[in-house]
mmCIF file of C-alpha atoms and ligand atoms in Angstrom:
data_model
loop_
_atom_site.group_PDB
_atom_site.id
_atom_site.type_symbol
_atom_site.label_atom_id
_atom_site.label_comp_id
_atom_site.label_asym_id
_atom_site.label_seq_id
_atom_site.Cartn_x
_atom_site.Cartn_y
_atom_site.Cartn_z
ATOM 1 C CA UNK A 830 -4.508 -6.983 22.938
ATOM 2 C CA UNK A 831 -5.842 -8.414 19.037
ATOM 3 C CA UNK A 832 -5.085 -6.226 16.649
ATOM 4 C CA UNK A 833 -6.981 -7.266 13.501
ATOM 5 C CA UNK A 834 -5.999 -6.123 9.917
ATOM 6 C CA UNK A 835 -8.179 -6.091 6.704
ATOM 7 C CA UNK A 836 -6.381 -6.847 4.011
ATOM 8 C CA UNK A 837 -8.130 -6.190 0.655
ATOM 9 C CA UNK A 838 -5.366 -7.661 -2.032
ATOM 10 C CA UNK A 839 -4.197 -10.008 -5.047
ATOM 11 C CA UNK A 840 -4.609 -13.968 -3.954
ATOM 12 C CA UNK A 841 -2.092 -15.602 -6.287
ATOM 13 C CA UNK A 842 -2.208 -19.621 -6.704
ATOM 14 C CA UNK A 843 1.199 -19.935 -7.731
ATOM 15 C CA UNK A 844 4.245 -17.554 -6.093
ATOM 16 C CA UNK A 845 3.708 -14.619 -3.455
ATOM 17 C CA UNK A 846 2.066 -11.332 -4.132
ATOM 18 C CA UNK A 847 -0.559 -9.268 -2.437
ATOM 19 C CA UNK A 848 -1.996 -11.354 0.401
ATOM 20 C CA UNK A 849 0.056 -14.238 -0.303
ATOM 21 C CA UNK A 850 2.988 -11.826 0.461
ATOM 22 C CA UNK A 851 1.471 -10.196 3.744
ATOM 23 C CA UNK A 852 -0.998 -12.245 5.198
ATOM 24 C CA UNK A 853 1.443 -14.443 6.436
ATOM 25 C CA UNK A 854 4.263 -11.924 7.830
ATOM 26 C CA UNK A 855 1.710 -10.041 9.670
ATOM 27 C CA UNK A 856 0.783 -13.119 11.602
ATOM 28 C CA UNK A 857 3.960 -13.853 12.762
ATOM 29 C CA UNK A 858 3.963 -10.304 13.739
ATOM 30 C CA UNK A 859 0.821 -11.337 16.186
ATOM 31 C CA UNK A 860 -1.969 -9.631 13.538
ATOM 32 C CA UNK A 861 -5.187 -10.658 13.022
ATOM 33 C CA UNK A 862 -5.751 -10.932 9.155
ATOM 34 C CA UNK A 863 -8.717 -11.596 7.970
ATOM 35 C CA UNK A 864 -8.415 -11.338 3.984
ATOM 36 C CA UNK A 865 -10.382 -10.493 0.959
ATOM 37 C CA UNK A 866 -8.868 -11.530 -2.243
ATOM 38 C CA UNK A 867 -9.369 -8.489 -5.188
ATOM 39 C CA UNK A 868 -8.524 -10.825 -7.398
ATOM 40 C CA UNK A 869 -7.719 -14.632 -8.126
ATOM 41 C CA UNK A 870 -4.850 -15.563 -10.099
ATOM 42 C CA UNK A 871 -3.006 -18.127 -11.563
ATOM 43 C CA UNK A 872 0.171 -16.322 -10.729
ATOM 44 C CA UNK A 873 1.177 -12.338 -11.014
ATOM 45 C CA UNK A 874 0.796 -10.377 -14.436
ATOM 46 C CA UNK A 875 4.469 -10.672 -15.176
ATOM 47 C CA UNK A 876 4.284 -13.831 -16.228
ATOM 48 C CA UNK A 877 4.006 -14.341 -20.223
ATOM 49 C CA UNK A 878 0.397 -15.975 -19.134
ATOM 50 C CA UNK A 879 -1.727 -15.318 -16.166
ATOM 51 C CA UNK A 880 -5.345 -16.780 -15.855
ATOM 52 C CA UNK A 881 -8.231 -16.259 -12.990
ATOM 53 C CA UNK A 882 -11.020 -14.116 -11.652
ATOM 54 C CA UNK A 883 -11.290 -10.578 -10.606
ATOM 55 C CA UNK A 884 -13.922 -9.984 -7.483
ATOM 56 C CA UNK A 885 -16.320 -7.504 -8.213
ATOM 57 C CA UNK A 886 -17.673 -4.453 -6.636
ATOM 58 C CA UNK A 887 -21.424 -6.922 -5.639
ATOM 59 C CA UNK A 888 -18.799 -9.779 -4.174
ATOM 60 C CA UNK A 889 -17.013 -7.500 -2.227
ATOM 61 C CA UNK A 890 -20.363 -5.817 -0.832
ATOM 62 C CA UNK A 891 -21.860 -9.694 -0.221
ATOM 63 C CA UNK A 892 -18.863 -10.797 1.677
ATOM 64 C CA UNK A 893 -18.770 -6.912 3.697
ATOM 65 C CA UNK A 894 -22.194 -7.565 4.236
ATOM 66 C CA UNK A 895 -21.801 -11.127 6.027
ATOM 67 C CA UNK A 896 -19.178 -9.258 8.300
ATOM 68 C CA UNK A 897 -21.319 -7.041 9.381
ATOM 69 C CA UNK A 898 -24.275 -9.008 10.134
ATOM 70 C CA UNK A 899 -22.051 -10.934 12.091
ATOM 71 C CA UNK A 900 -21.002 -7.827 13.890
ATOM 72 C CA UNK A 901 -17.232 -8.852 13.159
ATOM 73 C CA UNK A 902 -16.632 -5.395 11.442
ATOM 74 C CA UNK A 903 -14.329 -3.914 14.041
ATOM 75 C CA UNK A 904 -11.062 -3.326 12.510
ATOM 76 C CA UNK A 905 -7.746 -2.019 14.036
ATOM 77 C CA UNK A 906 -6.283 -1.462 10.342
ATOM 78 C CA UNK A 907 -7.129 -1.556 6.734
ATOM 79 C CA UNK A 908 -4.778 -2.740 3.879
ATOM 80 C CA UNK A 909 -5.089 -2.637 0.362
ATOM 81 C CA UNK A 910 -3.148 -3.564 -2.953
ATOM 82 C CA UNK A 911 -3.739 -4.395 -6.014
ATOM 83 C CA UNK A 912 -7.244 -3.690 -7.719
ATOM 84 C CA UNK A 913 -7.938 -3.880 -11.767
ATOM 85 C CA UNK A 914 -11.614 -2.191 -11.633
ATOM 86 C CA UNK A 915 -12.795 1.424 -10.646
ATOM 87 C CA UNK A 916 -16.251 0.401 -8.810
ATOM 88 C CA UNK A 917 -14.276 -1.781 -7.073
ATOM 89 C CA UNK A 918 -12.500 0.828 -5.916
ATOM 90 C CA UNK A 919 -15.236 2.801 -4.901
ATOM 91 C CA UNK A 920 -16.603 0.162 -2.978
ATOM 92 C CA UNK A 921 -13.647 -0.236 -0.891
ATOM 93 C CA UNK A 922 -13.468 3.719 -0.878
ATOM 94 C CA UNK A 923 -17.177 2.839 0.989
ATOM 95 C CA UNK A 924 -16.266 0.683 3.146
ATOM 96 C CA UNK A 925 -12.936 2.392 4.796
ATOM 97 C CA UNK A 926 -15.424 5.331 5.279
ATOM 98 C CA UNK A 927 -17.691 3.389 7.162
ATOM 99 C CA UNK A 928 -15.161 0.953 9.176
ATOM 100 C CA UNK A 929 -13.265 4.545 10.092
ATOM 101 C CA UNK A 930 -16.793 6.118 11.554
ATOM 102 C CA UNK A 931 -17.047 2.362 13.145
ATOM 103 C CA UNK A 932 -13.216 3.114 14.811
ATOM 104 C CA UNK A 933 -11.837 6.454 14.464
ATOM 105 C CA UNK A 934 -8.220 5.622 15.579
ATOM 106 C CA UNK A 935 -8.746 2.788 12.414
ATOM 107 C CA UNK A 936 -5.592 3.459 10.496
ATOM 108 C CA UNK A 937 -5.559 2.864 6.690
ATOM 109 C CA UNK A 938 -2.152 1.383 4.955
ATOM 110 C CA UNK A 939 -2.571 2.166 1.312
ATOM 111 C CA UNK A 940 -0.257 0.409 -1.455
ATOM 112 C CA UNK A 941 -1.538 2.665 -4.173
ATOM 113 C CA UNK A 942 -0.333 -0.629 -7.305
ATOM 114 C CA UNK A 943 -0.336 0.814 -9.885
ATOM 115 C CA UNK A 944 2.995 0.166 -12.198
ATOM 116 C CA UNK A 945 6.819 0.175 -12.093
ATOM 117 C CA UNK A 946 9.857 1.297 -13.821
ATOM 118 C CA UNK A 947 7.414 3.673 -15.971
ATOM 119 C CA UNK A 948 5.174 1.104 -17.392
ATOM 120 C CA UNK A 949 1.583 0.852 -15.630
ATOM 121 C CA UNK A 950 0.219 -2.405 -15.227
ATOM 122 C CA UNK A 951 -3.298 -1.668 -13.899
ATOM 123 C CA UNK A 952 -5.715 0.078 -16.318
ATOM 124 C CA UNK A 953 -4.827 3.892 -16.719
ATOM 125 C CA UNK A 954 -8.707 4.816 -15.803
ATOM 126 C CA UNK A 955 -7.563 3.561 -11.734
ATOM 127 C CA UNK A 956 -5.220 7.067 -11.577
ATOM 128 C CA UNK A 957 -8.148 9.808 -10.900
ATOM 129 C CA UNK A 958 -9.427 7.089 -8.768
ATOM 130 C CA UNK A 959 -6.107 6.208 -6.158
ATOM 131 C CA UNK A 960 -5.439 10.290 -6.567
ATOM 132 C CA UNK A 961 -9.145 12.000 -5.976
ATOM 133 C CA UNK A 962 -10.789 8.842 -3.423
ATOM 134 C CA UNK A 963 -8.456 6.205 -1.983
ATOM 135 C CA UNK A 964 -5.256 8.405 -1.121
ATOM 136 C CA UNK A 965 -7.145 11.237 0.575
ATOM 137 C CA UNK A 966 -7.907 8.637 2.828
ATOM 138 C CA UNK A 967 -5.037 6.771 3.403
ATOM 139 C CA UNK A 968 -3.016 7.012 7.105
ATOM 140 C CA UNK A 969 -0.403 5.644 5.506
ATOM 141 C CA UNK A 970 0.793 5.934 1.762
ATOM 142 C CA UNK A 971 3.669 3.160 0.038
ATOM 143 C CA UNK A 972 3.758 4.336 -3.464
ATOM 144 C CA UNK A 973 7.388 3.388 -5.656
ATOM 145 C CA UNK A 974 8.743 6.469 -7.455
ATOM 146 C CA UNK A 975 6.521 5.643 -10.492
ATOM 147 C CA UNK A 976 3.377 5.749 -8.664
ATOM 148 C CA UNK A 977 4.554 8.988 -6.874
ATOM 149 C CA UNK A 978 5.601 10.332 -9.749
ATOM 150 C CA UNK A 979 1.754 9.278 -11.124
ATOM 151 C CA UNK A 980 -0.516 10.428 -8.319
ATOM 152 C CA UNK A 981 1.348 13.971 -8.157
ATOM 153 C CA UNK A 982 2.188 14.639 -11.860
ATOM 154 C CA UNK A 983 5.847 15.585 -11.106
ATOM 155 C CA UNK A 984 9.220 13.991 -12.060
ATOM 156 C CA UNK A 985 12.055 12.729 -9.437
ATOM 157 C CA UNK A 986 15.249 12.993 -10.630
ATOM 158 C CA UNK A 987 16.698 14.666 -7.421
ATOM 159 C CA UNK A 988 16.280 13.857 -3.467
ATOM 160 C CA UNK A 989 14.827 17.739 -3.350
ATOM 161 C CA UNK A 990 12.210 16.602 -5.572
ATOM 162 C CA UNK A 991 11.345 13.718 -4.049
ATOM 163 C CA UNK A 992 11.100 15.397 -0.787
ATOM 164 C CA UNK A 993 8.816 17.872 -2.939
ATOM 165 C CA UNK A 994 6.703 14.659 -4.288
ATOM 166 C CA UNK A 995 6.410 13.459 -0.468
ATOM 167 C CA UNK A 996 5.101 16.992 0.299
ATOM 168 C CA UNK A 997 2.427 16.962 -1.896
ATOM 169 C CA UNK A 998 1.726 13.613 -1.302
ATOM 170 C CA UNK A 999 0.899 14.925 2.435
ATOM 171 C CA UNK A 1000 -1.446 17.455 1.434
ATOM 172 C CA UNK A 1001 -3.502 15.150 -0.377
ATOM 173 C CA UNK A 1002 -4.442 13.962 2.957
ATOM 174 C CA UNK A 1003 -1.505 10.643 4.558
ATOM 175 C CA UNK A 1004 0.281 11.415 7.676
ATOM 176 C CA UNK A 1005 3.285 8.910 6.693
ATOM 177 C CA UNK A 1006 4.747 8.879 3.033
ATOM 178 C CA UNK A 1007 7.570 6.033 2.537
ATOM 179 C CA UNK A 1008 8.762 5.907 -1.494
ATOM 180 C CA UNK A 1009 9.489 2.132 -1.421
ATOM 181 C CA UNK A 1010 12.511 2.458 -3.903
ATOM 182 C CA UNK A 1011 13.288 4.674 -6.622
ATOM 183 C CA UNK A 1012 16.410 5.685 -8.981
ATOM 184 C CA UNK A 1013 18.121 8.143 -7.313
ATOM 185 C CA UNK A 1014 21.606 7.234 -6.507
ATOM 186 C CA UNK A 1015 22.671 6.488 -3.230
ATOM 187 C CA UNK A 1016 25.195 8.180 -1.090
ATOM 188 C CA UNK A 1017 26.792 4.424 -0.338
ATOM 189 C CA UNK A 1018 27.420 3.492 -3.952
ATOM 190 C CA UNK A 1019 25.591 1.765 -7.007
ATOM 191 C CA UNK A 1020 24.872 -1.692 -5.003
ATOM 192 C CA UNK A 1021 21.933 0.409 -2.622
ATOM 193 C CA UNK A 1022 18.634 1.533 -3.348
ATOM 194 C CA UNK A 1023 17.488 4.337 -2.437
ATOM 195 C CA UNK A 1024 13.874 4.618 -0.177
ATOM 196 C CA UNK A 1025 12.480 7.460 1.489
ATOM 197 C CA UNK A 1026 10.344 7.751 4.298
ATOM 198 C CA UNK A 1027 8.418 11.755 5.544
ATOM 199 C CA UNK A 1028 6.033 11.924 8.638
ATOM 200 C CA UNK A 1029 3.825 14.817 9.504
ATOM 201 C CA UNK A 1030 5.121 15.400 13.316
ATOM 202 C CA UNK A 1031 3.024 18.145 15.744
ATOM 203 C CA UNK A 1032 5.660 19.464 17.549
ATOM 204 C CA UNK A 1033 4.969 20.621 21.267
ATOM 205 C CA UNK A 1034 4.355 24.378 20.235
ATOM 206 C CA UNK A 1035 1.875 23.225 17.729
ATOM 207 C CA UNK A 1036 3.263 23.503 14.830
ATOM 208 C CA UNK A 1037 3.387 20.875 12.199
ATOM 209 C CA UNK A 1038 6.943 19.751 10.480
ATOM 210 C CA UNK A 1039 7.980 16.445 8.306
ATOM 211 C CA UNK A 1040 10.741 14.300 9.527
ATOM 212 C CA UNK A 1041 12.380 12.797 6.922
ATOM 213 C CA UNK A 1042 14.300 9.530 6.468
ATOM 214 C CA UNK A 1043 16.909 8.457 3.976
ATOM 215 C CA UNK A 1044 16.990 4.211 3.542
ATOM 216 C CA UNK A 1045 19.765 2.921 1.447
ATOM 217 C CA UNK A 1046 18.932 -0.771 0.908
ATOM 218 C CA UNK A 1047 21.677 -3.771 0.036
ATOM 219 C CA UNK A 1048 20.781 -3.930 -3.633
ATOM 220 C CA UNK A 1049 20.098 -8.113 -5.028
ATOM 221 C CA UNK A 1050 20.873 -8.275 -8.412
ATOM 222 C CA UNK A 1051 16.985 -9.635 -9.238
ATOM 223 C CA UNK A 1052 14.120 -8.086 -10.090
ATOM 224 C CA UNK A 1053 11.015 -8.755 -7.378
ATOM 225 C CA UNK A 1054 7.196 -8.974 -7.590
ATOM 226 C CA UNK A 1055 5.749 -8.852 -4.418
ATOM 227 C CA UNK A 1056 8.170 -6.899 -2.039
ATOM 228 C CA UNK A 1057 5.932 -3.783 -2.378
ATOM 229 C CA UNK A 1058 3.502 -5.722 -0.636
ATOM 230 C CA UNK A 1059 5.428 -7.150 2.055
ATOM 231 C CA UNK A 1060 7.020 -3.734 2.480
ATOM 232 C CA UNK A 1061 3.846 -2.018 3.306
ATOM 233 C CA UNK A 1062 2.402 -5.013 5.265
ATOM 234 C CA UNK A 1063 6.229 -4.971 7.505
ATOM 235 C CA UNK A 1064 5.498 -1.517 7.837
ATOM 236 C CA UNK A 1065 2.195 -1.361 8.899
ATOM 237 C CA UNK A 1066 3.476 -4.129 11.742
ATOM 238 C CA UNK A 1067 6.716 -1.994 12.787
ATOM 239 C CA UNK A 1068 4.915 1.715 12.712
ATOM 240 C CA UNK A 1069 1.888 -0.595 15.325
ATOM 241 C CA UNK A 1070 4.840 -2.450 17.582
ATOM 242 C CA UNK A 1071 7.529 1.569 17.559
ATOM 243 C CA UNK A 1072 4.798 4.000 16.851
ATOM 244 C CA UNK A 1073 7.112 6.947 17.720
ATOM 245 C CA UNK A 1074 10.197 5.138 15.875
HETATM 246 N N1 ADP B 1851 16.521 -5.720 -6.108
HETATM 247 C C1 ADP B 1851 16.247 -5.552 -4.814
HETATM 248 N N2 ADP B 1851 17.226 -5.702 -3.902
HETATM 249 C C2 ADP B 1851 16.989 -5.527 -2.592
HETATM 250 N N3 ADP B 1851 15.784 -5.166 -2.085
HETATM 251 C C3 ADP B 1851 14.768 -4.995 -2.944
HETATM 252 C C4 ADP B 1851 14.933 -5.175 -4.349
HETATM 253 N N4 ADP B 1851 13.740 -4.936 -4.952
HETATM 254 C C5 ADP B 1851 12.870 -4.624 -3.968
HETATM 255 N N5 ADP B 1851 13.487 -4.653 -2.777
HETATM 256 C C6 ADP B 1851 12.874 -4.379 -1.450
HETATM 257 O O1 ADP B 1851 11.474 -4.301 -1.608
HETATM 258 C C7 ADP B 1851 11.006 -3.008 -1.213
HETATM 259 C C8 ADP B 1851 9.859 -2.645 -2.094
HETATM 260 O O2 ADP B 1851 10.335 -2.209 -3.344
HETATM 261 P P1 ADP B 1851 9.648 -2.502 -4.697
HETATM 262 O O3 ADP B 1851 9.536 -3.965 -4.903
HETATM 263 O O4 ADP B 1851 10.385 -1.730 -5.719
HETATM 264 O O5 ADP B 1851 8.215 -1.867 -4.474
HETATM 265 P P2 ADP B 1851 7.023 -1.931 -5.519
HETATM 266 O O6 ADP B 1851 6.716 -3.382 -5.709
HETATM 267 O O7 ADP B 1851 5.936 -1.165 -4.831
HETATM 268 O O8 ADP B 1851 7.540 -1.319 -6.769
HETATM 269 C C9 ADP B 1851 12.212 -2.084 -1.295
HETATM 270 O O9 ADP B 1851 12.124 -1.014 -0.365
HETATM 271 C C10 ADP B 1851 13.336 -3.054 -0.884
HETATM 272 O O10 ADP B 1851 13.344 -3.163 0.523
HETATM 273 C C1 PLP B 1852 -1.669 -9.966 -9.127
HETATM 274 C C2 PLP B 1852 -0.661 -8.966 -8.629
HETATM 275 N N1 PLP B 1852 -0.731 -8.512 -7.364
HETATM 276 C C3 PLP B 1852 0.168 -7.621 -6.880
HETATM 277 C C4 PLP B 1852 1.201 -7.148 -7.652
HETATM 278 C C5 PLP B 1852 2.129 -6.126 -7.035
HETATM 279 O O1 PLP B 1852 3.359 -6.589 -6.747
HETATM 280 P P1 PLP B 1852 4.452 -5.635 -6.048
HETATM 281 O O2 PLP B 1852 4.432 -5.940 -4.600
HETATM 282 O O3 PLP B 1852 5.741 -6.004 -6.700
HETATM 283 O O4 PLP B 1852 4.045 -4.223 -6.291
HETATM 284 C C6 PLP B 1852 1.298 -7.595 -8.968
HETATM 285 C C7 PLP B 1852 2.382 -7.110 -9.817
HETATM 286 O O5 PLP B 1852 2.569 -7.549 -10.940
HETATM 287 C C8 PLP B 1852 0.364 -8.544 -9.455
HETATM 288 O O6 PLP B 1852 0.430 -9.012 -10.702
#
């Protein structure tokens, strides 16, 4: 059966970030994307120069606006990335509301970008926005260590704390909390990185529990742009194909 994603994320002309990095992968996957570009670039903001157009709040309500009239607004998942501009925000805020009344089994992956290695590079205004409106929504929450560390206010310099960070995470409202990488060392030695995944599980007598995983990754000596948002697009295709996995 189609399983249609909408991806709301960075378009980059040169190199692979935001839907340039997942619009692709998810297809192969046998996803539906159909893709809104938050912004237009000439390449990602690491580069010494970067050049383009951000979409705002009115473009993304014209182009939600021709979906709908179309009645093409049915959507299995939501994804989102990168995003300079609070209203903009908001207005995506809107429109997972209404595409989750549309299909309440709709399942939102949220890449809350907003920085790395303790340096944010998305205005500091977006914080109260991803903590207070987009993450209570989210199904489905990819933040690195910096973001977690960010959205909750509290440090990770141990595996107990970022279980903690994970916890809270949860009670600000997503089911399924991965920490795409962080600095903690790994059990396997100084050439892993170390991810962490916690899910809410119902156990049969009701009561709720996390079930916590431990990923240490083959570290490349390189520094990436872009694998945040493959992870969480991957992820988003694995947690659809092994739900219970
Ligand atoms: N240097 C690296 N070596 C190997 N894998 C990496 C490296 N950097 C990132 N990754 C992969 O990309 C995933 C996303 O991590 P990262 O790029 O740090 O996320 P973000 O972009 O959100 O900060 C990691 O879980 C890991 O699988
Ligand atoms: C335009 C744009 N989109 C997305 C990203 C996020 O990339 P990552 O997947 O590494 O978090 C960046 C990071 O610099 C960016 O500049």
């Amino acid at each position: 059966m189609e399983c249609r994603v909408l991806s709301i994320q960075s378009h980059v002309v040169r190199g692979y970030v935001g839907n340039k990095s997942a619009t692709f992968p998810l297809q192969v996957l046998g996803f539906e994307v159909d893709s809104i570009n938050s912004v237009q670039f000439s390449n990602h903001t690491g580069y010494s120069h970067w050049k383009g157009q951000v979409l705002t709040a009115d473009e993304l309500n014209v182009l939600y606006e021709g979906i709908k009239l179309n009645k093409v607004n049915r959507y299995d998942y939501i994804l989102t990335g990168y995003s300079r501009d609070t209203s903009f925000l908001m207005t995506v805020v809107d429109i997972i509301q209404e595409l989750k009344k549309a299909n309440p089994s709709l399942v939102y992956v949220c890449d809350p970008v907003m920085g790395d290695q303790g340096a944010m590079y998305v205005p500091e205004y977006l914080l109260p926005v991803y903590r207070d409106n987009v993450v209570p929504l989210a199904d489905i929450l990819t933040p690195n260590q910096f973001e977690a560390e960010l959205l909750t206010g509290r440090k990770i310099t141990t595996e107990e704390d970022a279980v903690e960070v994970m916890d809270l995470l949860h009670k600000m409202g997503p089911e399924t909390v991965v920490l795409t990488s962080t600095d903690l060392p790994s059990r396997r030695g100084d050439q892993f990185l170390v991810a962490l995944g916690s899910q809410k599980i119902v156990k049969p007598d009701g009561t709720v529990t996390s079930q916590i995983i431990c990923m240490d990754i083959p570290k490349v000596d390189a520094v990436f742009v872009g694998t945040g948002d493959l992870f969480a697009a991957l992820l988003l295709a694995w947690t659809h194909h092994y739900p219970k996995d």
